[in-house]
Coordinates of C-alpha atoms in Angstrom, one line a residue:
Chain A
M7 CA 122.9 86.2 73.3
H8 CA 120.8 88.2 75.6
V9 CA 118.2 87.3 78.2
I10 CA 115.8 89.2 80.0
Y11 CA 115.3 89.5 83.9
L12 CA 112.5 90.2 86.0
H13 CA 112.8 91.7 89.5
S14 CA 111.5 90.7 93.0
L15 CA 108.9 91.9 95.4
A16 CA 111.9 94.2 96.7
G17 CA 112.6 96.0 93.4
N18 CA 115.4 96.3 90.8
P19 CA 118.8 97.5 93.0
G20 CA 120.7 96.3 89.8
L21 CA 122.2 93.1 88.7
S22 CA 122.8 90.8 91.4
P23 CA 126.4 88.8 91.6
A24 CA 124.3 85.9 90.2
L25 CA 123.3 87.5 87.1
E26 CA 126.9 89.2 87.2
Q27 CA 128.1 85.9 86.4
L28 CA 126.0 86.0 83.2
T29 CA 127.2 89.3 81.7
A30 CA 130.8 88.2 82.5
S31 CA 130.4 85.1 80.2
G32 CA 129.2 87.0 77.5
I33 CA 125.4 87.1 78.2
E34 CA 123.5 90.5 78.0
V35 CA 120.9 91.0 80.6
V36 CA 118.0 93.2 80.2
A37 CA 116.6 94.1 83.3
P38 CA 113.6 96.7 83.2
T39 CA 111.9 97.9 86.5
L40 CA 108.4 96.4 86.6
P41 CA 105.5 99.3 86.3
G42 CA 105.5 101.1 90.4
F43 CA 109.0 100.3 91.6
D44 CA 110.7 102.9 90.0
G45 CA 109.3 105.4 92.1
T46 CA 107.2 107.4 89.7
S47 CA 104.8 110.4 91.3
G48 CA 101.5 109.2 90.6
W49 CA 101.2 105.7 89.8
E50 CA 98.7 103.6 91.3
P51 CA 98.4 99.9 91.2
P52 CA 96.1 98.5 88.3
H53 CA 93.0 97.0 89.8
D54 CA 93.2 93.7 88.4
H55 CA 95.6 91.2 87.5
L56 CA 95.3 90.8 83.8
T57 CA 95.8 95.0 83.6
W58 CA 98.7 94.4 85.8
L59 CA 99.5 91.5 83.2
T60 CA 98.9 94.3 80.2
R61 CA 101.3 96.9 82.0
V62 CA 104.5 94.6 82.3
W63 CA 104.2 93.3 78.7
D64 CA 104.2 97.1 77.7
V65 CA 107.1 97.2 79.7
L66 CA 108.7 94.6 78.2
D67 CA 107.8 95.0 75.1
S68 CA 109.5 98.4 74.8
T69 CA 113.0 96.6 75.7
G70 CA 112.9 95.0 71.6
A71 CA 114.7 91.9 73.7
L72 CA 111.4 89.6 73.2
P73 CA 111.5 86.8 72.0
C74 CA 114.6 85.4 73.9
P75 CA 115.1 83.2 77.8
V76 CA 113.4 85.2 80.6
I77 CA 114.6 85.1 84.1
G78 CA 112.0 85.8 86.8
A79 CA 112.4 86.3 90.7
S80 CA 109.8 86.3 93.3
I81 CA 107.0 88.5 91.4
G82 CA 109.2 88.6 88.2
G83 CA 108.8 84.6 88.3
M84 CA 105.0 84.8 88.5
F85 CA 105.4 87.4 85.4
A86 CA 107.6 85.1 83.3
A87 CA 105.4 82.2 84.2
E88 CA 102.4 84.2 82.9
L89 CA 104.6 85.8 79.6
A90 CA 105.2 82.0 79.0
I91 CA 102.0 80.7 79.3
F92 CA 99.9 83.5 77.6
R93 CA 102.8 84.9 74.8
P94 CA 104.6 81.6 74.6
E95 CA 106.3 82.8 71.4
S96 CA 107.8 85.9 73.4
V97 CA 109.9 83.3 75.5
T98 CA 112.0 80.7 74.3
A99 CA 113.2 79.4 77.5
L100 CA 112.1 80.0 81.4
S101 CA 114.0 80.1 84.6
L102 CA 112.2 80.9 87.7
L103 CA 113.6 81.3 91.2
A104 CA 111.1 80.9 93.3
P105 CA 108.0 82.2 91.7
L106 CA 105.2 83.8 93.7
G107 CA 101.6 83.4 92.4
I108 CA 100.6 79.9 93.8
W109 CA 100.1 79.4 97.4
A110 CA 100.4 76.4 99.6
G111 CA 97.8 77.2 102.5
E112 CA 98.8 74.6 105.0
S113 CA 102.8 75.7 104.8
P114 CA 103.6 78.3 107.4
A115 CA 104.6 81.3 104.6
A116 CA 105.6 84.8 107.0
D117 CA 103.5 87.4 106.2
P118 CA 106.0 90.4 105.8
Y119 CA 103.2 93.2 106.0
A120 CA 102.4 92.2 109.6
L121 CA 105.9 93.3 110.6
P122 CA 106.8 97.2 111.2
G123 CA 108.7 98.3 107.6
A124 CA 111.9 97.9 108.9
Q125 CA 111.6 94.5 109.5
R126 CA 110.4 93.2 105.9
L127 CA 113.5 93.1 103.7
P128 CA 115.1 90.7 106.3
L129 CA 112.4 88.2 105.8
L130 CA 113.3 88.2 102.3
F131 CA 116.8 87.0 102.8
A132 CA 118.8 84.2 104.5
S133 CA 121.8 86.3 104.9
E134 CA 122.0 90.2 105.8
V135 CA 120.6 92.7 103.2
P136 CA 122.5 93.1 100.5
Q137 CA 123.8 97.0 100.9
A138 CA 122.1 97.5 97.3
F139 CA 118.7 97.3 98.4
E140 CA 119.4 100.0 100.9
D141 CA 120.9 102.0 98.6
Q142 CA 118.0 101.5 95.7
Y143 CA 116.1 105.0 96.2
A144 CA 119.3 107.1 97.2
A145 CA 119.3 108.7 93.8
F146 CA 116.0 110.4 94.7
G147 CA 117.6 112.4 97.6
E148 CA 115.2 113.6 100.3
G149 CA 112.3 111.9 98.1
G150 CA 113.5 108.4 98.9
D151 CA 111.6 107.5 101.5
V152 CA 108.3 108.3 98.9
A153 CA 109.8 106.3 96.2
R154 CA 110.6 103.3 98.1
Y155 CA 106.8 103.9 100.1
L156 CA 105.7 103.6 96.0
A157 CA 107.3 100.5 95.2
Q158 CA 106.5 98.7 98.6
V159 CA 102.7 99.8 97.3
A160 CA 103.3 98.3 94.2
G161 CA 104.7 95.2 95.6
A162 CA 102.0 94.6 97.8
S163 CA 99.1 95.2 95.3
L164 CA 100.9 92.1 93.7
V165 CA 100.8 89.5 96.6
W166 CA 97.9 91.0 98.7
P167 CA 96.1 89.2 100.8
I168 CA 98.0 86.3 100.0
P169 CA 100.6 85.6 96.8
D170 CA 98.2 83.5 95.1
R171 CA 97.0 84.5 91.6
D172 CA 95.8 81.5 90.7
L173 CA 98.8 80.2 88.7
D174 CA 98.1 76.9 89.6
T175 CA 95.1 76.5 87.1
R176 CA 97.5 77.7 84.3
I177 CA 101.0 76.5 84.6
H178 CA 100.2 73.6 82.5
R179 CA 100.3 75.6 79.4
I180 CA 104.2 76.1 80.3
R181 CA 105.9 74.2 77.3
Q182 CA 109.4 75.9 77.2
R183 CA 112.3 74.5 78.3
N184 CA 112.7 75.5 81.9
R185 CA 114.5 75.5 85.2
I186 CA 113.0 75.8 88.4
L187 CA 115.5 77.3 91.7
W188 CA 114.3 77.6 94.7
G189 CA 115.9 78.4 98.3
G190 CA 115.5 75.9 101.6
R191 CA 114.9 78.7 103.7
D192 CA 112.6 80.9 101.9
R193 CA 110.1 82.2 104.1
I194 CA 107.7 84.1 101.7
A195 CA 107.1 81.2 99.5
P196 CA 108.5 77.9 101.8
V197 CA 109.7 75.2 99.9
E198 CA 105.9 73.0 99.9
V199 CA 105.4 76.1 97.1
A200 CA 108.0 74.7 95.3
M201 CA 106.3 71.1 95.2
R202 CA 103.3 72.6 93.3
W203 CA 105.5 73.7 90.3
S204 CA 106.7 70.2 90.1
S205 CA 104.4 69.5 87.2
V206 CA 106.3 71.8 85.3
S207 CA 110.0 70.6 85.9
E208 CA 111.6 69.4 89.4
P209 CA 112.4 72.5 91.3
T210 CA 116.3 72.3 92.5
I211 CA 116.3 73.7 96.2
I212 CA 119.3 75.3 97.5
E213 CA 118.9 74.7 101.1
S214 CA 120.7 77.9 102.4
A215 CA 119.0 80.3 100.5
G216 CA 115.9 82.4 101.1
H217 CA 113.2 83.8 99.1
L218 CA 116.3 86.0 96.8
L219 CA 118.2 83.1 96.4
E220 CA 120.0 84.9 93.6
W221 CA 121.6 87.1 96.3
D222 CA 122.0 84.6 99.1
E223 CA 124.1 82.2 97.0
P224 CA 125.4 83.6 93.9
D225 CA 127.6 81.4 93.2
A226 CA 125.0 78.3 93.0
V227 CA 122.4 80.1 91.3
G228 CA 124.8 81.9 88.8
G229 CA 126.2 78.5 88.0
A230 CA 122.9 77.1 87.9
L231 CA 121.6 79.6 85.3
L232 CA 124.7 79.4 83.2
E233 CA 124.2 75.7 82.4
F234 CA 120.5 76.4 81.7
L235 CA 121.6 79.1 79.1
D236 CA 124.6 77.2 77.8
E237 CA 122.2 74.6 76.1
E238 CA 120.2 78.0 74.7
R239 CA 123.3 79.4 73.6
Q240 CA 124.5 76.3 71.4
R241 CA 121.3 76.1 70.0
P242 CA 121.6 77.1 66.4
A243 CA 119.5 80.7 65.6
V244 CA 116.6 80.1 63.9
Chain B
M155 CA 75.3 122.3 119.8
K156 CA 74.5 118.6 119.0
T157 CA 75.2 116.2 121.7
L158 CA 75.8 112.5 120.5
W159 CA 76.6 109.2 122.3
F160 CA 79.0 106.6 121.3
H161 CA 79.3 103.1 121.7
L162 CA 82.7 101.3 120.5
M163 CA 81.6 98.0 121.9
P164 CA 84.7 96.9 123.5
Y165 CA 85.1 93.5 124.6
P166 CA 85.6 94.1 128.4
G167 CA 87.3 90.7 130.1
L168 CA 90.7 90.9 128.5
D169 CA 93.3 90.0 131.5
E170 CA 96.8 89.7 132.3
R171 CA 97.3 86.7 130.0
F172 CA 96.3 89.3 127.3
D173 CA 98.9 92.3 128.7
R174 CA 101.8 89.4 128.9
E175 CA 101.1 87.1 125.6
A176 CA 98.9 88.3 122.9
K177 CA 100.4 90.6 120.1
S178 CA 97.4 92.2 119.0
V179 CA 93.8 93.1 120.0
W180 CA 93.0 93.0 116.5
V181 CA 93.0 90.8 113.7
D182 CA 94.6 87.7 114.7
L183 CA 93.6 87.7 118.8
D184 CA 93.4 83.8 120.1
R185 CA 89.9 83.2 120.6
S186 CA 90.6 81.9 123.8
Y187 CA 90.8 85.3 125.0
F188 CA 87.2 85.5 124.5
D189 CA 83.9 84.2 126.6
S190 CA 81.1 83.8 124.8
S191 CA 79.0 84.3 127.8
V192 CA 80.6 88.1 128.1
V193 CA 79.9 88.9 124.8
T194 CA 76.1 88.1 125.2
R195 CA 75.7 89.9 128.2
S196 CA 78.0 92.9 126.9
Y197 CA 75.7 93.2 123.7
H198 CA 72.6 93.7 125.8
E199 CA 74.1 96.0 128.2
Y200 CA 75.6 98.1 125.6
L201 CA 72.4 98.3 123.8
D202 CA 70.6 99.3 127.1
Q203 CA 73.3 102.1 127.7
L204 CA 72.4 103.5 123.9
E205 CA 68.4 103.3 125.4
Y206 CA 69.6 105.0 128.0
A207 CA 71.7 107.7 126.6
A208 CA 68.5 108.3 124.4
A209 CA 66.1 108.6 127.1
A210 CA 68.4 110.7 128.8
G211 CA 68.3 113.6 126.0
F212 CA 71.3 113.2 124.3
D213 CA 70.4 114.1 120.3
G214 CA 71.7 110.9 118.9
I215 CA 73.3 107.5 119.5
C216 CA 76.2 106.2 117.5
V217 CA 77.4 103.0 116.3
N218 CA 80.2 102.0 114.5
E219 CA 82.2 99.0 112.4
H220 CA 85.2 96.9 113.7
H221 CA 86.2 93.6 112.3
Q222 CA 88.1 90.5 114.3
S223 CA 89.1 92.6 117.4
A224 CA 88.5 93.4 121.1
Y225 CA 88.6 96.9 120.3
G226 CA 85.2 96.6 119.3
T227 CA 82.6 93.7 119.0
M228 CA 80.4 95.2 116.6
P229 CA 81.2 93.9 112.8
S230 CA 77.7 94.9 111.8
P231 CA 76.7 98.7 112.9
N232 CA 73.4 98.6 110.7
L233 CA 72.2 95.2 113.2
M234 CA 72.7 97.4 116.4
A235 CA 71.1 100.2 114.3
A236 CA 68.0 98.2 113.6
A237 CA 67.5 97.1 117.1
L238 CA 68.0 100.5 118.6
S239 CA 65.7 102.3 115.9
R240 CA 62.5 100.7 117.7
R241 CA 63.4 101.4 121.3
A242 CA 65.0 104.5 121.3
P243 CA 62.1 106.7 119.8
D244 CA 63.4 110.1 119.4
A245 CA 67.0 110.2 119.0
A246 CA 68.9 110.4 115.7
I247 CA 70.5 106.8 114.5
V248 CA 73.8 107.4 113.5
V249 CA 75.7 104.6 111.7
M250 CA 79.5 105.8 112.0
G251 CA 79.3 104.0 109.6
N252 CA 79.8 101.1 107.0
S253 CA 83.3 100.7 105.4
I254 CA 81.7 100.6 102.0
A255 CA 84.8 100.0 100.4
L256 CA 84.3 96.2 101.9
Y257 CA 81.1 95.4 100.4
N258 CA 80.3 93.5 97.2
P259 CA 78.2 95.2 95.8
P260 CA 77.8 98.1 97.7
T261 CA 74.3 98.4 96.7
R262 CA 73.6 96.0 100.0
V263 CA 74.6 99.1 102.2
A264 CA 72.4 101.4 100.1
E265 CA 69.8 99.0 100.8
E266 CA 70.3 98.1 104.4
L267 CA 70.6 102.1 105.3
A268 CA 67.3 102.6 103.6
M269 CA 65.6 99.9 105.7
L270 CA 67.1 101.9 108.6
D271 CA 65.8 105.3 107.7
H272 CA 62.4 103.5 107.5
L273 CA 62.6 101.6 110.6
S274 CA 63.7 104.7 112.4
E275 CA 61.1 106.9 110.7
G276 CA 63.7 109.4 108.9
R277 CA 66.6 109.5 111.8
L278 CA 69.2 107.9 110.1
V279 CA 72.3 109.3 109.9
A280 CA 74.6 107.4 107.4
G281 CA 78.5 107.5 107.9
F282 CA 80.7 106.0 105.6
P283 CA 84.4 105.7 107.0
V284 CA 87.5 104.4 104.6
G285 CA 87.6 101.9 108.0
T286 CA 91.4 101.3 109.5
A287 CA 93.8 99.1 107.7
M288 CA 92.9 96.2 110.3
D289 CA 89.3 96.4 109.3
T290 CA 89.8 96.4 105.6
C291 CA 93.2 95.6 104.5
Y292 CA 94.5 92.9 107.1
C293 CA 90.7 91.2 108.2
Y294 CA 89.1 91.9 104.9
G295 CA 91.6 91.5 102.3
I296 CA 90.9 94.6 100.6
Q297 CA 94.2 95.7 99.1
P298 CA 95.8 98.8 100.4
G299 CA 96.2 100.7 97.2
Q300 CA 92.8 100.2 95.8
L301 CA 91.2 100.6 99.6
R302 CA 90.2 104.7 98.2
Q303 CA 89.5 103.6 94.8
R304 CA 87.2 101.0 95.8
F305 CA 85.8 103.7 98.5
A306 CA 85.4 106.2 95.7
E307 CA 83.5 103.8 93.6
A308 CA 81.2 102.2 96.5
H309 CA 80.2 105.9 97.1
E310 CA 79.4 107.1 93.8
L311 CA 77.3 103.7 93.7
I312 CA 75.2 104.1 96.8
I313 CA 74.3 108.1 96.4
R314 CA 73.4 107.3 92.9
A315 CA 71.3 104.3 93.8
W316 CA 69.6 106.5 96.7
S317 CA 69.0 109.2 94.5
E318 CA 68.3 108.4 90.8
A319 CA 64.5 107.9 90.1
E320 CA 65.2 105.3 87.4
P321 CA 66.5 101.8 87.5
F322 CA 70.0 102.6 86.0
A323 CA 73.1 100.3 85.0
F324 CA 76.6 101.0 86.9
N325 CA 79.9 99.9 84.9
G326 CA 82.5 100.4 87.6
R327 CA 86.3 99.0 87.9
Y328 CA 84.9 96.9 90.5
H329 CA 81.4 96.7 90.1
K330 CA 79.5 96.3 87.1
L331 CA 75.7 95.9 87.6
R332 CA 73.1 95.9 84.8
Y333 CA 70.5 96.8 86.8
V334 CA 70.7 99.3 89.7
N335 CA 67.1 99.7 91.4
V336 CA 67.4 100.0 95.3
T337 CA 63.9 99.2 97.2
P338 CA 63.0 100.6 99.1
R339 CA 64.8 104.0 98.7
P340 CA 65.5 106.2 102.1
L341 CA 62.7 107.8 103.8
Q342 CA 64.5 111.3 104.2
S343 CA 65.1 112.9 100.9
P344 CA 67.1 113.0 98.5
R345 CA 68.8 110.9 101.4
P346 CA 69.9 110.8 104.9
P347 CA 72.6 113.0 106.0
V348 CA 76.3 111.7 105.1
W349 CA 78.8 112.2 107.6
I350 CA 83.0 110.9 107.0
P351 CA 84.1 109.8 110.1
G352 CA 88.2 109.5 110.3
G353 CA 90.3 108.1 112.6
G354 CA 93.2 110.2 111.6
S355 CA 94.6 113.0 109.0
S356 CA 94.1 112.5 105.7
V357 CA 93.9 114.8 103.0
E358 CA 91.7 112.5 101.1
T359 CA 89.2 112.2 104.1
W360 CA 89.0 116.2 104.0
D361 CA 88.4 116.2 100.2
L362 CA 85.8 114.3 100.5
A363 CA 83.9 115.8 102.9
V364 CA 84.1 119.1 101.6
R365 CA 83.9 118.2 98.1
H366 CA 80.0 116.8 99.1
D367 CA 79.6 119.1 101.6
Y368 CA 79.3 116.1 104.0
V369 CA 80.4 116.3 108.1
Y370 CA 83.8 115.1 108.5
A371 CA 84.1 113.5 111.7
Y372 CA 87.2 113.2 113.8
L373 CA 86.9 109.8 115.7
S374 CA 89.9 110.8 118.0
Y375 CA 90.9 109.2 121.1
Y376 CA 94.0 111.0 121.8
G377 CA 91.3 113.8 122.7
Y378 CA 91.6 117.7 121.9
E379 CA 94.7 118.8 122.2
Q380 CA 95.9 116.2 120.0
G381 CA 92.8 116.8 118.0
K382 CA 93.4 120.3 117.2
A383 CA 96.3 120.0 114.5
T384 CA 93.8 117.7 112.6
M385 CA 90.7 119.6 113.2
D386 CA 92.6 122.9 112.0
G387 CA 93.7 121.2 109.4
F388 CA 90.2 120.2 108.3
W389 CA 89.1 123.8 108.4
E390 CA 91.7 125.4 106.6
Y391 CA 91.0 122.9 103.9
A392 CA 87.4 123.5 104.0
T393 CA 87.3 127.6 104.3
S394 CA 90.4 127.7 101.6
R395 CA 87.8 126.0 99.2
G396 CA 84.8 128.2 99.3
L397 CA 83.2 126.9 102.6
D398 CA 81.8 128.7 104.9
D399 CA 82.7 127.9 108.8
N400 CA 79.8 126.5 110.3
P401 CA 80.9 124.3 113.0
Y402 CA 78.2 121.9 112.1
R403 CA 80.1 120.7 109.5
A404 CA 82.8 119.0 111.7
A405 CA 82.3 116.3 114.8
F406 CA 84.3 115.2 117.2
L407 CA 84.8 112.4 119.4
Q408 CA 85.8 113.1 122.9
F409 CA 86.2 110.6 125.8
I410 CA 84.4 111.7 128.8
T411 CA 84.0 110.5 132.6
V412 CA 81.8 112.6 134.8
A413 CA 81.5 112.2 139.0
E414 CA 80.6 114.5 141.7
T415 CA 84.0 115.8 142.0
D416 CA 87.4 115.6 140.5
A417 CA 88.6 113.0 142.9
E418 CA 85.4 110.8 142.3
A419 CA 86.0 110.6 138.8
R420 CA 89.9 109.4 139.3
R421 CA 88.7 107.0 141.8
L422 CA 85.5 105.8 139.9
Y423 CA 86.9 105.7 136.3
K424 CA 90.9 104.9 136.6
E425 CA 90.5 101.5 136.3
P426 CA 88.2 101.6 132.8
V427 CA 90.3 104.2 131.3
E428 CA 93.7 102.3 132.0
Y429 CA 91.8 99.1 130.7
F430 CA 91.3 100.8 127.4
Y431 CA 94.8 102.6 126.6
R432 CA 96.6 99.4 128.0
R433 CA 94.6 96.9 126.2
C434 CA 92.3 97.8 123.3
L435 CA 94.7 99.6 121.6
K436 CA 97.3 97.1 121.4
I437 CA 98.1 96.9 117.8
P438 CA 101.8 96.3 116.2
P439 CA 103.1 98.8 114.1
G440 CA 102.9 95.9 111.2
Y441 CA 99.2 96.2 110.9
A442 CA 99.5 100.2 111.1
G443 CA 101.9 100.5 108.1
A444 CA 100.2 98.5 105.0
P445 CA 101.7 99.7 102.3
G446 CA 99.1 101.9 100.0
Y447 CA 96.9 102.4 103.0
Q448 CA 98.1 106.0 103.1
S449 CA 97.8 107.6 99.1
E450 CA 100.9 109.3 98.1
A451 CA 99.8 112.6 99.0
T452 CA 99.3 111.7 102.6
F453 CA 102.3 109.9 102.9
R454 CA 104.2 113.5 101.5
S455 CA 102.5 115.3 103.8
K456 CA 103.9 113.2 106.5
L457 CA 100.0 113.4 107.9
S458 CA 99.7 110.3 110.4
S459 CA 96.8 108.3 111.8
Q460 CA 96.1 107.6 115.2
V461 CA 96.5 104.2 114.9
R462 CA 100.1 104.4 114.0
K463 CA 100.7 106.2 116.7
A464 CA 99.1 103.8 119.3
A465 CA 101.1 101.1 117.2
R466 CA 104.7 102.5 117.8
D467 CA 103.3 103.1 121.6
V468 CA 103.2 99.6 121.8
G469 CA 105.8 98.1 123.9
S470 CA 106.6 101.3 126.0
E471 CA 105.1 101.8 129.5
P472 CA 100.9 102.3 129.0
P473 CA 100.1 105.9 130.4
T474 CA 98.5 106.0 133.7
F475 CA 95.1 107.8 134.5
D476 CA 96.8 110.6 136.0
Q477 CA 98.7 111.3 132.4
I478 CA 95.7 110.5 130.2
V479 CA 93.6 113.3 131.8
D480 CA 96.5 115.4 131.8
R481 CA 97.3 115.0 128.2
G482 CA 93.5 115.9 127.2
W483 CA 92.8 112.2 126.0
V484 CA 89.9 112.3 128.6
I485 CA 88.1 114.9 129.8
A486 CA 87.2 113.7 134.0
G487 CA 86.0 115.3 136.8
S488 CA 83.2 117.0 138.0
P489 CA 80.5 118.4 136.0
D490 CA 82.1 122.0 136.3
T491 CA 85.3 120.7 135.4
V492 CA 84.5 118.7 132.4
R493 CA 82.0 121.5 131.1
E494 CA 84.8 123.9 131.1
R495 CA 87.3 121.8 129.3
L496 CA 84.7 121.1 127.0
E497 CA 84.0 124.6 126.0
Q498 CA 87.1 125.1 125.2
S499 CA 87.7 122.4 123.2
I500 CA 84.5 122.9 121.6
G501 CA 86.0 126.6 120.6
D502 CA 89.3 125.5 120.1
L503 CA 88.4 122.6 117.3
R504 CA 85.3 124.5 116.3
F505 CA 82.7 121.6 116.1
G506 CA 79.1 121.5 116.2
H507 CA 78.7 117.8 117.0
L508 CA 80.2 116.3 119.8
L509 CA 80.6 112.4 120.1
C510 CA 80.5 111.6 123.8
L511 CA 82.3 108.2 124.3
M512 CA 81.1 107.2 127.9
H513 CA 81.4 103.6 128.1
I514 CA 85.2 103.4 128.0
G515 CA 87.2 99.9 128.4
N516 CA 85.7 97.6 130.8
M517 CA 83.6 100.1 132.3
S518 CA 80.5 98.5 134.2
D519 CA 76.8 99.2 133.1
E520 CA 75.9 100.9 136.3
L521 CA 79.0 103.5 135.9
T522 CA 78.4 103.8 132.7
K523 CA 74.7 105.0 133.5
M524 CA 75.7 107.1 136.0
N525 CA 78.4 109.1 134.1
T526 CA 75.9 109.2 131.0
K527 CA 72.9 110.8 133.7
L528 CA 75.6 113.0 135.1
F529 CA 76.7 114.3 131.8
A530 CA 73.4 114.7 130.6
E531 CA 71.9 116.5 133.8
K532 CA 74.7 118.5 134.6
V533 CA 77.1 119.5 131.7
M534 CA 74.7 119.1 128.5
P535 CA 72.3 121.6 129.3
Q536 CA 75.2 124.1 129.4
L537 CA 76.4 123.2 126.0
R538 CA 73.4 123.4 124.1
N539 CA 73.3 127.1 122.9
R540 CA 77.2 126.6 122.5
W541 CA 76.7 127.8 118.6
P542 CA 73.4 130.4 118.2
G543 CA 72.7 131.9 114.9
Y544 CA 74.4 128.3 112.7
E545 CA 71.9 126.0 111.1
D546 CA 72.9 122.2 111.6
K547 CA 72.0 121.2 107.7
W548 CA 73.5 117.8 108.2
W549 CA 70.7 116.2 110.5
P550 CA 67.8 114.1 109.9
E551 CA 64.8 116.5 109.9
A552 CA 62.5 113.9 111.8
C553 CA 64.7 115.2 115.0
M554 CA 64.9 118.5 114.5

């Protein structure tokens, strides 16, 4: 069995310990890097959301992994939900980890871009920033700063000026079996946002986790994902 | 040499509570720092000062655009320019300018500037800045990575709207208009002179000015010594692409304070100058670093804007008047001192349009006018013939 994992606002630094639990149990995790996050020179953000979706679908189709269960975190959660809505035949089951795309205006969400660059990444975690994120662009050598900057440009384009892409007008079309997990200490999308998803399914709140909950609480998140995917594994192949 | 008088219209009533408690002068400054009666009085004083400068003989008077800020309280420079166009009958009206990426559709800017060109009887200079990250990305919500694409599209649309004889359809990425037919067209033909103001070093800003044969205007608040690298960069970029070295291709903004003696200048201007550098540049580093505001090319070149410098400096001890003058951020002193330093700066940086910022921080109306008068009478005449033999092709004919 295989699943697709769509990464967060902070890029694709490799599998989190939570996802490694899936691989350890025999599930292949296909984790493509979203457009703009690979540090490619010359990349510019798409001018609108539909063009963003199209570019992401091009990447997903190129993996050859669809249809399959899709897991998405943060902006990856937003893309996973959009895929389930617009291309329902591609998603056999859906797991969302603090997806962005819906805004709860009354909740005190932090703006990472009001902070100096060095203080933005820590805002995504309840615990220390994992080393994998610090090392993410090390392979670029001296060009690492540029690659990191371009990835930040991509991320900012998905959440600027506020992380709302009107997903609330579409999520009623999610028909797949799904599971939503959220960090109780999420400062980017506070738990009030999670409640906006309750019409899709009741979110499970992991109290001690921040926005990137699969890194903050790998055992809890990995366990929940395994439990969710086990049912898919037991489903007879069509 | 053209000499212009430039107003930022800062809010003059920030106090010690601002020093202690406020995070930023821009974007999210609490409204409790503003007294409406001060704003009303300031607007009238500031317009008076611009009119006074025009009457004193300055070639042009300049207004500009900032949002949600006590650094500059002029969200709409076009409103101010409209008021000035009837009361300052001879000077060029230099709108420095409209942040054209912010307007939807940008034909609104084309319309308003065309109106201003008629109101001023052909004395308009149209400035098109990209705008600061605070104004464009944080206050007006433009995605930083889209800002320059939006700017480029708005620029193309405005120029075509002014230039094309027949109505046309415009199919841009951000603006789709079936009928573009701006009415009236500008009085100046084919259009008013266009200047590209910038607050820092950006390859794209130089490129825009050079490709379209516009004036590059460096709005520096760190003076001519630090501005030299930027202006050298511009001239190298321009001449390497085949342009001549006509100094009127460039404008440079310089803070200037004049008194009868150097000591008197220190006594009179210390407070307003320190007010500006302590309070009006209080910008947190986050607001200077919107990802995508800098293009990849500019990021790679390690060029940095002066907003980033101001933001880096927040938290450190604000500079004193003497330090500010020593560093050349402000040219201050007797008429002879000011003339000498300006002559050096004009030659070193090679510009034909001097933008004089002579109201600084919380400077009083009386002091501002004295500063303006002394400069106009005792400094400006010595500078006027600085660039003989060069034609200013970027100036309204009505003001020649």
